């Protein structure tokens, strides 16, 4: 019998013009405490970005999404969060902020495999 584990996830949204509040999904954060797992997968749809803001900084938005992935991965790419455990990194990333890349509401579920879950959620909610 395989064990299912509780996991939490949040969608990463791109809000090109924060003052307008228009957004689209560009990634998923997944945290599973039982597996000490935290990861982010992103996919930037440049056409959507340009539709909401023709002058959007595509390179800057891509860099912000990669930074989220880096914090999840730990190590040098995580910057000051490098020494934090996966749960602390997840909590830091889901904190509300008024920037171009914003986390959505946190949801939970059960999974056998957090790595497979993040790919499933990316396909379902982002691509």
JSON list of C-alpha atoms in Angstrom, two decimals:
[
{"chain": "A", "resi": 1, "resn": "UNK", "atom": "CA", "xyz": [0.00, 0.00, 0.00]},
{"chain": "A", "resi": 2, "resn": "UNK", "atom": "CA", "xyz": [1.35, 3.40, -0.96]},
{"chain": "A", "resi": 3, "resn": "UNK", "atom": "CA", "xyz": [1.12, 6.28, 1.47]},
{"chain": "A", "resi": 4, "resn": "UNK", "atom": "CA", "xyz": [-0.47, 9.52, 0.38]},
{"chain": "A", "resi": 5, "resn": "UNK", "atom": "CA", "xyz": [0.95, 12.67, 1.93]},
{"chain": "A", "resi": 6, "resn": "UNK", "atom": "CA", "xyz": [-0.60, 16.05, 2.61]},
{"chain": "A", "resi": 7, "resn": "UNK", "atom": "CA", "xyz": [0.76, 18.77, 0.35]},
{"chain": "A", "resi": 8, "resn": "UNK", "atom": "CA", "xyz": [0.12, 22.47, -0.08]},
{"chain": "A", "resi": 9, "resn": "UNK", "atom": "CA", "xyz": [0.28, 24.47, -3.26]},
{"chain": "A", "resi": 10, "resn": "UNK", "atom": "CA", "xyz": [-0.15, 27.99, -4.56]},
{"chain": "A", "resi": 11, "resn": "UNK", "atom": "CA", "xyz": [-0.39, 29.30, -8.09]},
{"chain": "A", "resi": 12, "resn": "UNK", "atom": "CA", "xyz": [2.11, 31.96, -9.13]},
{"chain": "A", "resi": 13, "resn": "UNK", "atom": "CA", "xyz": [0.39, 34.79, -10.95]},
{"chain": "A", "resi": 14, "resn": "UNK", "atom": "CA", "xyz": [1.88, 37.45, -13.18]},
{"chain": "A", "resi": 15, "resn": "UNK", "atom": "CA", "xyz": [0.35, 40.88, -12.65]},
{"chain": "A", "resi": 16, "resn": "UNK", "atom": "CA", "xyz": [2.04, 43.05, -15.31]},
{"chain": "A", "resi": 17, "resn": "UNK", "atom": "CA", "xyz": [0.40, 46.28, -14.16]},
{"chain": "A", "resi": 18, "resn": "UNK", "atom": "CA", "xyz": [-0.23, 45.96, -10.44]},
{"chain": "A", "resi": 19, "resn": "UNK", "atom": "CA", "xyz": [-2.48, 49.01, -10.39]},
{"chain": "A", "resi": 20, "resn": "UNK", "atom": "CA", "xyz": [-4.90, 47.30, -12.84]},
{"chain": "A", "resi": 21, "resn": "UNK", "atom": "CA", "xyz": [-4.96, 43.94, -11.04]},
{"chain": "A", "resi": 22, "resn": "UNK", "atom": "CA", "xyz": [-5.16, 41.90, -14.26]},
{"chain": "A", "resi": 23, "resn": "UNK", "atom": "CA", "xyz": [-3.26, 38.65, -14.02]},
{"chain": "A", "resi": 24, "resn": "UNK", "atom": "CA", "xyz": [-2.63, 35.21, -15.46]},
{"chain": "A", "resi": 25, "resn": "UNK", "atom": "CA", "xyz": [-1.14, 32.01, -14.06]},
{"chain": "A", "resi": 26, "resn": "UNK", "atom": "CA", "xyz": [2.55, 31.40, -14.71]},
{"chain": "A", "resi": 27, "resn": "UNK", "atom": "CA", "xyz": [3.66, 28.78, -12.20]},
{"chain": "A", "resi": 28, "resn": "UNK", "atom": "CA", "xyz": [2.95, 26.53, -9.25]},
{"chain": "A", "resi": 29, "resn": "UNK", "atom": "CA", "xyz": [4.61, 26.17, -5.82]},
{"chain": "A", "resi": 30, "resn": "UNK", "atom": "CA", "xyz": [4.26, 22.82, -4.04]},
{"chain": "A", "resi": 31, "resn": "UNK", "atom": "CA", "xyz": [5.28, 21.96, -0.48]},
{"chain": "A", "resi": 32, "resn": "UNK", "atom": "CA", "xyz": [5.06, 18.53, 1.16]},
{"chain": "A", "resi": 33, "resn": "UNK", "atom": "CA", "xyz": [6.31, 18.50, 4.75]},
{"chain": "A", "resi": 34, "resn": "UNK", "atom": "CA", "xyz": [6.40, 14.69, 5.03]},
{"chain": "A", "resi": 35, "resn": "UNK", "atom": "CA", "xyz": [8.80, 14.52, 2.09]},
{"chain": "A", "resi": 36, "resn": "UNK", "atom": "CA", "xyz": [10.75, 17.72, 2.93]},
{"chain": "A", "resi": 37, "resn": "UNK", "atom": "CA", "xyz": [9.82, 18.79, -0.58]},
{"chain": "A", "resi": 38, "resn": "UNK", "atom": "CA", "xyz": [9.39, 22.29, -1.93]},
{"chain": "A", "resi": 39, "resn": "UNK", "atom": "CA", "xyz": [9.56, 23.16, -5.61]},
{"chain": "A", "resi": 40, "resn": "UNK", "atom": "CA", "xyz": [8.25, 25.60, -8.17]},
{"chain": "A", "resi": 41, "resn": "UNK", "atom": "CA", "xyz": [7.64, 25.05, -11.85]},
{"chain": "A", "resi": 42, "resn": "UNK", "atom": "CA", "xyz": [6.94, 27.99, -14.11]},
{"chain": "A", "resi": 43, "resn": "UNK", "atom": "CA", "xyz": [5.76, 28.63, -17.65]},
{"chain": "A", "resi": 44, "resn": "UNK", "atom": "CA", "xyz": [5.54, 32.19, -18.93]},
{"chain": "A", "resi": 45, "resn": "UNK", "atom": "CA", "xyz": [3.10, 32.79, -21.78]},
{"chain": "A", "resi": 46, "resn": "UNK", "atom": "CA", "xyz": [4.68, 35.84, -23.38]},
{"chain": "A", "resi": 47, "resn": "UNK", "atom": "CA", "xyz": [1.62, 36.47, -25.57]},
{"chain": "A", "resi": 48, "resn": "UNK", "atom": "CA", "xyz": [-0.60, 36.82, -22.49]},
{"chain": "A", "resi": 49, "resn": "UNK", "atom": "CA", "xyz": [1.98, 39.08, -20.85]},
{"chain": "A", "resi": 50, "resn": "UNK", "atom": "CA", "xyz": [2.16, 41.36, -23.89]},
{"chain": "A", "resi": 51, "resn": "UNK", "atom": "CA", "xyz": [-1.64, 41.35, -24.25]},
{"chain": "A", "resi": 52, "resn": "UNK", "atom": "CA", "xyz": [-1.99, 42.74, -20.72]},
{"chain": "A", "resi": 53, "resn": "UNK", "atom": "CA", "xyz": [0.97, 45.10, -21.04]},
{"chain": "A", "resi": 54, "resn": "UNK", "atom": "CA", "xyz": [2.58, 45.66, -24.45]},
{"chain": "A", "resi": 55, "resn": "UNK", "atom": "CA", "xyz": [5.54, 47.29, -22.69]},
{"chain": "A", "resi": 56, "resn": "UNK", "atom": "CA", "xyz": [6.07, 44.53, -20.11]},
{"chain": "A", "resi": 57, "resn": "UNK", "atom": "CA", "xyz": [9.63, 43.58, -19.20]},
{"chain": "A", "resi": 58, "resn": "UNK", "atom": "CA", "xyz": [9.62, 39.95, -20.38]},
{"chain": "A", "resi": 59, "resn": "UNK", "atom": "CA", "xyz": [13.20, 39.34, -19.26]},
{"chain": "A", "resi": 60, "resn": "UNK", "atom": "CA", "xyz": [12.45, 40.81, -15.83]},
{"chain": "A", "resi": 61, "resn": "UNK", "atom": "CA", "xyz": [9.34, 38.65, -15.35]},
{"chain": "A", "resi": 62, "resn": "UNK", "atom": "CA", "xyz": [11.27, 35.53, -16.43]},
{"chain": "A", "resi": 63, "resn": "UNK", "atom": "CA", "xyz": [14.01, 36.43, -13.93]},
{"chain": "A", "resi": 64, "resn": "UNK", "atom": "CA", "xyz": [11.44, 36.83, -11.13]},
{"chain": "A", "resi": 65, "resn": "UNK", "atom": "CA", "xyz": [9.94, 33.41, -11.92]},
{"chain": "A", "resi": 66, "resn": "UNK", "atom": "CA", "xyz": [13.40, 31.80, -12.02]},
{"chain": "A", "resi": 67, "resn": "UNK", "atom": "CA", "xyz": [14.17, 33.42, -8.65]},
{"chain": "A", "resi": 68, "resn": "UNK", "atom": "CA", "xyz": [11.16, 31.65, -7.12]},
{"chain": "A", "resi": 69, "resn": "UNK", "atom": "CA", "xyz": [12.41, 28.36, -8.52]},
{"chain": "A", "resi": 70, "resn": "UNK", "atom": "CA", "xyz": [15.86, 29.15, -7.11]},
{"chain": "A", "resi": 71, "resn": "UNK", "atom": "CA", "xyz": [14.55, 29.82, -3.60]},
{"chain": "A", "resi": 72, "resn": "UNK", "atom": "CA", "xyz": [12.69, 26.50, -3.69]},
{"chain": "A", "resi": 73, "resn": "UNK", "atom": "CA", "xyz": [15.81, 24.66, -4.79]},
{"chain": "A", "resi": 74, "resn": "UNK", "atom": "CA", "xyz": [17.92, 26.03, -1.96]},
{"chain": "A", "resi": 75, "resn": "UNK", "atom": "CA", "xyz": [21.69, 26.33, -2.23]},
{"chain": "A", "resi": 76, "resn": "UNK", "atom": "CA", "xyz": [23.36, 29.41, -3.69]},
{"chain": "A", "resi": 77, "resn": "UNK", "atom": "CA", "xyz": [20.33, 30.21, -5.86]},
{"chain": "A", "resi": 78, "resn": "UNK", "atom": "CA", "xyz": [18.19, 30.68, -2.73]},
{"chain": "A", "resi": 79, "resn": "UNK", "atom": "CA", "xyz": [20.15, 33.68, -1.48]},
{"chain": "A", "resi": 80, "resn": "UNK", "atom": "CA", "xyz": [19.40, 34.47, 2.17]},
{"chain": "A", "resi": 81, "resn": "UNK", "atom": "CA", "xyz": [16.86, 31.63, 2.29]},
{"chain": "A", "resi": 82, "resn": "UNK", "atom": "CA", "xyz": [19.54, 29.04, 1.51]},
{"chain": "A", "resi": 83, "resn": "UNK", "atom": "CA", "xyz": [19.81, 27.89, 5.11]},
{"chain": "A", "resi": 84, "resn": "UNK", "atom": "CA", "xyz": [16.06, 27.70, 5.68]},
{"chain": "A", "resi": 85, "resn": "UNK", "atom": "CA", "xyz": [14.19, 24.41, 5.67]},
{"chain": "A", "resi": 86, "resn": "UNK", "atom": "CA", "xyz": [11.70, 23.74, 2.84]},
{"chain": "A", "resi": 87, "resn": "UNK", "atom": "CA", "xyz": [8.71, 24.81, 4.93]},
{"chain": "A", "resi": 88, "resn": "UNK", "atom": "CA", "xyz": [10.19, 28.20, 5.74]},
{"chain": "A", "resi": 89, "resn": "UNK", "atom": "CA", "xyz": [11.11, 28.77, 2.09]},
{"chain": "A", "resi": 90, "resn": "UNK", "atom": "CA", "xyz": [7.53, 27.90, 1.04]},
{"chain": "A", "resi": 91, "resn": "UNK", "atom": "CA", "xyz": [6.01, 30.20, 3.68]},
{"chain": "A", "resi": 92, "resn": "UNK", "atom": "CA", "xyz": [8.29, 33.05, 2.62]},
{"chain": "A", "resi": 93, "resn": "UNK", "atom": "CA", "xyz": [7.33, 32.58, -1.04]},
{"chain": "A", "resi": 94, "resn": "UNK", "atom": "CA", "xyz": [3.58, 32.51, -0.40]},
{"chain": "A", "resi": 95, "resn": "UNK", "atom": "CA", "xyz": [3.62, 35.71, 1.66]},
{"chain": "A", "resi": 96, "resn": "UNK", "atom": "CA", "xyz": [1.44, 38.37, -0.02]},
{"chain": "A", "resi": 97, "resn": "UNK", "atom": "CA", "xyz": [3.35, 40.97, -2.00]},
{"chain": "A", "resi": 98, "resn": "UNK", "atom": "CA", "xyz": [2.57, 43.73, -4.45]},
{"chain": "A", "resi": 99, "resn": "UNK", "atom": "CA", "xyz": [4.95, 42.82, -7.26]},
{"chain": "A", "resi": 100, "resn": "UNK", "atom": "CA", "xyz": [4.66, 41.58, -10.82]},
{"chain": "A", "resi": 101, "resn": "UNK", "atom": "CA", "xyz": [4.92, 37.92, -9.68]},
{"chain": "A", "resi": 102, "resn": "UNK", "atom": "CA", "xyz": [2.48, 37.17, -6.85]},
{"chain": "A", "resi": 103, "resn": "UNK", "atom": "CA", "xyz": [1.44, 33.99, -5.04]},
{"chain": "A", "resi": 104, "resn": "UNK", "atom": "CA", "xyz": [-2.21, 33.01, -5.02]},
{"chain": "A", "resi": 105, "resn": "UNK", "atom": "CA", "xyz": [-4.21, 31.39, -2.26]},
{"chain": "A", "resi": 106, "resn": "UNK", "atom": "CA", "xyz": [-2.76, 28.26, -0.64]},
{"chain": "A", "resi": 107, "resn": "UNK", "atom": "CA", "xyz": [-4.66, 25.03, -1.25]},
{"chain": "A", "resi": 108, "resn": "UNK", "atom": "CA", "xyz": [-4.02, 21.51, 0.04]},
{"chain": "A", "resi": 109, "resn": "UNK", "atom": "CA", "xyz": [-4.45, 17.95, -1.09]},
{"chain": "A", "resi": 110, "resn": "UNK", "atom": "CA", "xyz": [-3.06, 14.43, -0.86]},
{"chain": "A", "resi": 111, "resn": "UNK", "atom": "CA", "xyz": [-0.40, 12.98, -3.11]},
{"chain": "A", "resi": 112, "resn": "UNK", "atom": "CA", "xyz": [1.72, 9.89, -3.54]},
{"chain": "A", "resi": 113, "resn": "UNK", "atom": "CA", "xyz": [4.43, 11.85, -5.36]},
{"chain": "A", "resi": 114, "resn": "UNK", "atom": "CA", "xyz": [4.93, 15.63, -4.88]},
{"chain": "A", "resi": 115, "resn": "UNK", "atom": "CA", "xyz": [7.20, 15.83, -7.95]},
{"chain": "A", "resi": 116, "resn": "UNK", "atom": "CA", "xyz": [4.49, 14.34, -10.16]},
{"chain": "A", "resi": 117, "resn": "UNK", "atom": "CA", "xyz": [1.89, 16.54, -8.45]},
{"chain": "A", "resi": 118, "resn": "UNK", "atom": "CA", "xyz": [3.67, 19.74, -9.37]},
{"chain": "A", "resi": 119, "resn": "UNK", "atom": "CA", "xyz": [3.81, 18.71, -13.02]},
{"chain": "A", "resi": 120, "resn": "UNK", "atom": "CA", "xyz": [0.12, 17.75, -12.95]},
{"chain": "A", "resi": 121, "resn": "UNK", "atom": "CA", "xyz": [-0.83, 21.10, -11.43]},
{"chain": "A", "resi": 122, "resn": "UNK", "atom": "CA", "xyz": [1.32, 23.03, -13.91]},
{"chain": "A", "resi": 123, "resn": "UNK", "atom": "CA", "xyz": [-0.48, 21.30, -16.78]},
{"chain": "A", "resi": 124, "resn": "UNK", "atom": "CA", "xyz": [-3.90, 21.80, -15.19]},
{"chain": "A", "resi": 125, "resn": "UNK", "atom": "CA", "xyz": [-3.58, 25.38, -13.95]},
{"chain": "A", "resi": 126, "resn": "UNK", "atom": "CA", "xyz": [-0.93, 27.08, -16.08]},
{"chain": "A", "resi": 127, "resn": "UNK", "atom": "CA", "xyz": [-0.31, 25.59, -19.53]}
]
